[in-house]
Tab-separated table of C-alpha atoms in Angstrom:
chain	number	residue	atom	x	y	z
A	1	GLU	CA	-184.093	98.631	-116.354
A	2	PRO	CA	-182.325	101.724	-117.322
A	3	GLU	CA	-180.561	103.633	-114.533
A	4	VAL	CA	-178.401	106.709	-113.885
A	5	THR	CA	-174.830	105.862	-112.900
A	6	GLN	CA	-172.303	108.029	-111.154
A	7	THR	CA	-168.552	107.763	-110.602
A	8	PRO	CA	-166.753	107.730	-108.388
A	9	SER	CA	-168.877	106.516	-105.449
A	10	HIS	CA	-166.501	108.352	-102.936
A	11	GLN	CA	-164.095	111.167	-103.681
A	12	VAL	CA	-161.627	112.480	-100.966
A	13	THR	CA	-159.897	115.697	-101.804
A	14	GLN	CA	-157.912	118.438	-100.243
A	15	MET	CA	-159.331	121.964	-99.778
A	16	GLY	CA	-158.645	124.148	-102.848
A	17	GLN	CA	-158.377	121.167	-105.292
A	18	GLU	CA	-160.633	120.769	-108.306
A	19	VAL	CA	-162.884	117.797	-108.504
A	20	ILE	CA	-165.031	116.472	-111.444
A	21	LEU	CA	-167.969	114.226	-110.546
A	22	ARG	CA	-169.254	112.194	-113.405
A	23	CYS	CA	-172.773	110.958	-114.271
A	24	VAL	CA	-174.226	108.836	-117.128
A	25	PRO	CA	-177.955	109.761	-117.347
A	26	ILE	CA	-180.494	107.351	-118.775
A	27	SER	CA	-179.894	107.151	-122.581
A	28	ASN	CA	-183.012	108.728	-124.039
A	29	HIS	CA	-183.432	111.458	-121.435
A	30	LEU	CA	-183.146	115.112	-122.272
A	31	TYR	CA	-183.075	116.885	-118.879
A	32	PHE	CA	-180.131	116.716	-116.513
A	33	TYR	CA	-179.880	117.766	-112.914
A	34	TRP	CA	-177.362	117.985	-110.090
A	35	TYR	CA	-178.621	118.008	-106.392
A	36	ARG	CA	-176.470	117.701	-103.137
A	37	GLN	CA	-177.339	116.518	-99.719
A	38	ILE	CA	-175.178	117.540	-96.757
A	39	LEU	CA	-175.156	114.795	-94.094
A	40	GLY	CA	-178.458	114.904	-92.222
A	41	GLN	CA	-179.991	117.739	-94.300
A	42	LYS	CA	-182.422	117.758	-97.163
A	43	VAL	CA	-181.753	117.295	-100.758
A	44	GLU	CA	-180.974	120.613	-102.469
A	45	PHE	CA	-181.112	121.609	-106.179
A	46	LEU	CA	-177.965	122.789	-107.670
A	47	VAL	CA	-178.552	123.064	-111.405
A	48	SER	CA	-180.620	121.985	-114.350
A	49	PHE	CA	-179.290	121.450	-117.818
A	50	TYR	CA	-181.180	121.035	-121.239
A	51	ASN	CA	-180.202	121.412	-124.808
A	52	ASN	CA	-176.579	121.989	-123.846
A	53	GLU	CA	-177.212	124.881	-121.616
A	54	ILE	CA	-178.042	125.698	-117.941
A	55	SER	CA	-181.832	126.031	-117.617
A	56	GLU	CA	-181.759	127.006	-113.926
A	57	LYS	CA	-179.278	127.191	-111.072
A	58	SER	CA	-179.535	127.792	-107.325
A	59	GLU	CA	-177.688	130.356	-105.238
A	60	ILE	CA	-175.410	127.406	-104.184
A	61	PHE	CA	-174.265	127.099	-107.697
A	62	ASP	CA	-171.758	130.003	-107.793
A	63	ASP	CA	-168.767	130.538	-109.988
A	64	GLN	CA	-166.725	127.730	-108.523
A	65	PHE	CA	-169.300	125.202	-110.037
A	66	SER	CA	-169.794	124.367	-113.553
A	67	VAL	CA	-171.500	121.547	-115.640
A	68	GLU	CA	-170.710	120.026	-118.957
A	69	ARG	CA	-172.028	117.436	-121.289
A	70	PRO	CA	-168.848	116.620	-123.080
A	71	ASP	CA	-170.261	113.863	-125.235
A	72	GLY	CA	-173.593	112.151	-125.879
A	73	SER	CA	-173.653	110.102	-122.776
A	74	ASN	CA	-171.726	111.847	-119.893
A	75	PHE	CA	-172.742	114.806	-117.755
A	76	THR	CA	-170.293	116.273	-115.309
A	77	LEU	CA	-170.145	118.662	-112.306
A	78	LYS	CA	-166.875	120.418	-111.751
A	79	ILE	CA	-165.999	122.153	-108.484
A	80	ARG	CA	-162.997	124.355	-109.186
A	81	SER	CA	-161.627	125.027	-105.771
A	82	THR	CA	-163.238	122.947	-103.123
A	83	LYS	CA	-164.119	124.186	-99.703
A	84	LEU	CA	-164.778	122.267	-96.422
A	85	GLU	CA	-168.421	122.980	-96.814
A	86	ASP	CA	-168.652	121.356	-100.198
A	87	SER	CA	-168.474	117.945	-98.380
A	88	ALA	CA	-171.805	116.224	-99.250
A	89	MET	CA	-173.482	113.646	-101.284
A	90	TYR	CA	-173.866	114.822	-104.916
A	91	PHE	CA	-176.753	113.326	-106.965
A	92	CYS	CA	-177.195	113.350	-110.641
A	93	ALA	CA	-180.774	112.968	-111.974
A	94	SER	CA	-182.298	112.883	-115.402
A	95	SER	CA	-185.801	112.911	-116.920
A	96	GLY	CA	-187.238	112.470	-120.279
A	97	ARG	CA	-190.266	113.599	-122.338
A	98	THR	CA	-192.806	112.748	-119.713
A	99	PRO	CA	-195.931	114.760	-118.674
A	100	ALA	CA	-194.625	114.919	-115.281
A	101	ASN	CA	-191.224	115.761	-113.931
A	102	THR	CA	-190.254	112.214	-113.147
A	103	GLN	CA	-186.567	112.562	-112.335
A	104	TYR	CA	-184.498	109.444	-111.761
A	105	PHE	CA	-181.573	109.682	-109.355
A	106	GLY	CA	-178.224	108.056	-109.436
A	107	PRO	CA	-176.628	106.456	-106.396
A	108	GLY	CA	-174.547	109.637	-105.532
A	109	THR	CA	-170.987	110.569	-105.180
A	110	ARG	CA	-169.864	111.232	-101.559
A	111	LEU	CA	-167.377	114.104	-101.683
A	112	THR	CA	-165.187	114.626	-98.623
A	113	VAL	CA	-163.133	117.765	-98.492
A	114	LEU	CA	-160.225	117.807	-95.987
B	1	GLN	CA	-191.779	129.819	-93.660
B	2	LYS	CA	-190.072	126.876	-95.331
B	3	GLU	CA	-191.241	126.045	-98.900
B	4	VAL	CA	-191.855	122.353	-98.041
B	5	GLU	CA	-192.269	120.938	-94.542
B	6	GLN	CA	-192.256	117.385	-93.263
B	7	ASP	CA	-192.180	116.003	-89.867
B	8	PRO	CA	-188.712	114.304	-89.600
B	9	GLY	CA	-189.908	111.342	-87.242
B	10	PRO	CA	-188.867	108.754	-86.750
B	11	LEU	CA	-192.207	107.212	-87.282
B	12	SER	CA	-192.213	103.657	-85.882
B	13	VAL	CA	-195.011	101.179	-86.848
B	14	PRO	CA	-195.501	97.414	-86.602
B	15	GLU	CA	-195.376	95.366	-89.603
B	16	GLY	CA	-198.707	95.177	-91.494
B	17	ALA	CA	-199.827	98.722	-90.158
B	18	ILE	CA	-200.785	101.563	-92.470
B	19	VAL	CA	-198.122	104.229	-92.580
B	20	SER	CA	-199.371	107.750	-92.956
B	21	LEU	CA	-196.947	110.436	-94.085
B	22	ASN	CA	-197.708	114.099	-94.888
B	23	CYS	CA	-196.139	117.240	-96.304
B	24	THR	CA	-197.165	120.862	-96.383
B	25	TYR	CA	-196.032	123.485	-98.758
B	26	SER	CA	-196.319	127.212	-99.289
B	27	ASN	CA	-195.833	127.749	-103.033
B	28	SER	CA	-199.242	127.711	-104.805
B	29	ALA	CA	-197.450	127.315	-108.138
B	30	PHE	CA	-196.507	123.666	-107.486
B	31	GLN	CA	-198.309	121.415	-109.824
B	32	TYR	CA	-196.546	118.092	-109.670
B	33	PHE	CA	-196.087	116.261	-106.429
B	34	MET	CA	-193.472	113.570	-106.221
B	35	TRP	CA	-192.710	111.035	-103.446
B	36	TYR	CA	-189.330	109.562	-103.190
B	37	ARG	CA	-187.960	106.860	-100.941
B	38	GLN	CA	-184.346	107.114	-99.768
B	39	TYR	CA	-182.346	104.491	-97.960
B	40	SER	CA	-179.354	105.403	-95.926
B	41	ARG	CA	-176.590	106.944	-97.980
B	42	LYS	CA	-178.361	106.066	-101.329
B	43	GLY	CA	-179.902	108.067	-104.035
B	44	PRO	CA	-183.679	109.003	-103.900
B	45	GLU	CA	-185.805	106.455	-105.601
B	46	LEU	CA	-188.933	107.692	-107.263
B	47	LEU	CA	-192.151	106.003	-105.777
B	48	MET	CA	-194.963	107.875	-107.340
B	49	TYR	CA	-196.415	111.276	-108.361
B	50	THR	CA	-199.610	113.103	-108.604
B	51	TYR	CA	-200.619	116.013	-110.786
B	52	SER	CA	-202.631	118.795	-109.265
B	53	SER	CA	-205.120	117.779	-106.709
B	54	GLY	CA	-206.564	114.272	-106.340
B	55	ASN	CA	-205.689	110.732	-105.339
B	56	LYS	CA	-203.468	108.201	-107.011
B	57	GLU	CA	-202.915	104.582	-106.097
B	58	ASP	CA	-199.993	102.237	-107.024
B	59	GLY	CA	-199.923	98.911	-105.526
B	60	ARG	CA	-199.734	99.404	-101.600
B	61	PHE	CA	-199.034	103.150	-101.962
B	62	THR	CA	-201.672	105.944	-102.231
B	63	ALA	CA	-200.812	109.587	-102.629
B	64	GLN	CA	-203.209	112.401	-102.008
B	65	VAL	CA	-202.918	116.071	-102.867
B	66	ASP	CA	-205.203	118.866	-101.617
B	67	LYS	CA	-204.171	121.992	-103.339
B	68	SER	CA	-206.605	124.111	-101.432
B	69	SER	CA	-204.945	123.388	-98.069
B	70	LYS	CA	-201.501	122.874	-99.662
B	71	TYR	CA	-201.252	119.355	-98.030
B	72	ILE	CA	-199.753	116.258	-99.528
B	73	SER	CA	-200.197	112.754	-98.214
B	74	LEU	CA	-198.667	109.319	-98.782
B	75	PHE	CA	-200.196	106.151	-97.348
B	76	ILE	CA	-198.432	102.777	-97.287
B	77	ARG	CA	-200.706	99.799	-96.667
B	78	ASP	CA	-199.599	96.508	-95.200
B	79	SER	CA	-196.179	97.988	-94.337
B	80	GLN	CA	-193.168	95.605	-94.579
B	81	PRO	CA	-189.690	95.912	-92.787
B	82	SER	CA	-188.312	96.632	-96.232
B	83	ASP	CA	-190.295	99.945	-96.177
B	84	SER	CA	-188.107	101.204	-93.508
B	85	ALA	CA	-186.557	104.243	-95.147
B	86	THR	CA	-186.799	108.002	-95.224
B	87	TYR	CA	-189.665	109.293	-97.530
B	88	LEU	CA	-189.154	112.685	-99.196
B	89	CYS	CA	-191.957	114.654	-100.774
B	90	ALA	CA	-190.809	116.890	-103.680
B	91	PRO	CA	-193.196	119.091	-105.452
B	92	THR	CA	-192.292	121.084	-108.529
B	93	THR	CA	-193.891	123.920	-110.543
B	94	ASP	CA	-193.568	122.389	-114.054
B	95	SER	CA	-192.693	119.281	-116.021
B	96	TRP	CA	-188.928	119.960	-116.259
B	97	GLY	CA	-187.948	122.106	-113.340
B	98	LYS	CA	-186.196	121.640	-110.104
B	99	LEU	CA	-187.672	119.543	-107.357
B	100	GLN	CA	-188.161	121.293	-104.016
B	101	PHE	CA	-187.458	118.519	-101.454
B	102	GLY	CA	-188.825	118.328	-97.924
B	103	ALA	CA	-186.343	117.249	-95.241
B	104	GLY	CA	-187.977	113.671	-95.232
B	105	THR	CA	-189.689	111.581	-92.737
B	106	GLN	CA	-187.907	108.435	-91.377
B	107	VAL	CA	-190.059	105.362	-91.160
B	108	VAL	CA	-189.200	102.278	-89.102
B	109	VAL	CA	-191.337	99.242	-89.615
B	110	THR	CA	-190.719	96.623	-86.954
B	111	PRO	CA	-191.400	92.812	-87.582
C-alpha cells in the first residue's frame, strides 16, 4: 500500500541553524501539506501546496518557513533560523483527487532545537 | 471558543466494550469530518470520514455527524487492546483544504 515517507525521523539542531525536512508524498497525489505537533498539544496546520504554489498558510508559517517541491517526488519544509519553540513533530501529508479531503500522513520528523 | 473541542480523556474501557467518542465544533462551514487514530509519537492514521450530516459504518467503526448541533461522534464496537490510541477528529471546509484537528481523546482498552 502506498505511503508517505519522511526523513530524517529525528533531527537535532542548534538554535539559529537552518533545517530541511523531507517528505515523499504518495506518487499520484496532487495536494501536499505540512502540520506540526508540539509535545502534548494538538496537530496544527502549517501550509498547503498545490500546483507548485502555496494554497494556504497559517500564522505559524512566517518568513522563517518555506516549502518546495524540487522534483516530481520530494516535498520539503525549510526552517531558516530555528528557534527553541520550533521543537515539535512535523508531519507531511498528501491527498489525491478524491471527493473528500482524505489526507494521508507520514510518520513525522521529530525536530529538537537546542 | 475553540474551533474543535474534544474531551482529552483518558477513556478507559474493558476489552469488548463499545467506545464512544465525540467532538464539537463551531465553524458551520465544515463539510467533511475526518477521524484519525494516532499512536504515541506516530503520524495520524486516517480511520474514516463522513460528508455533511449522517452516519457511516466501516467494520467496527461508526461515525455520526449532526450538523444542526455541530456534534461529531465515533463509535468503536468490540474494542480491542490494539485500539488503545489517541483519536482525533478533524473537520474541514472543502475537499482540499486544511484539517482543523481537535486535541484528541486518549482511549485505553484493558484486556
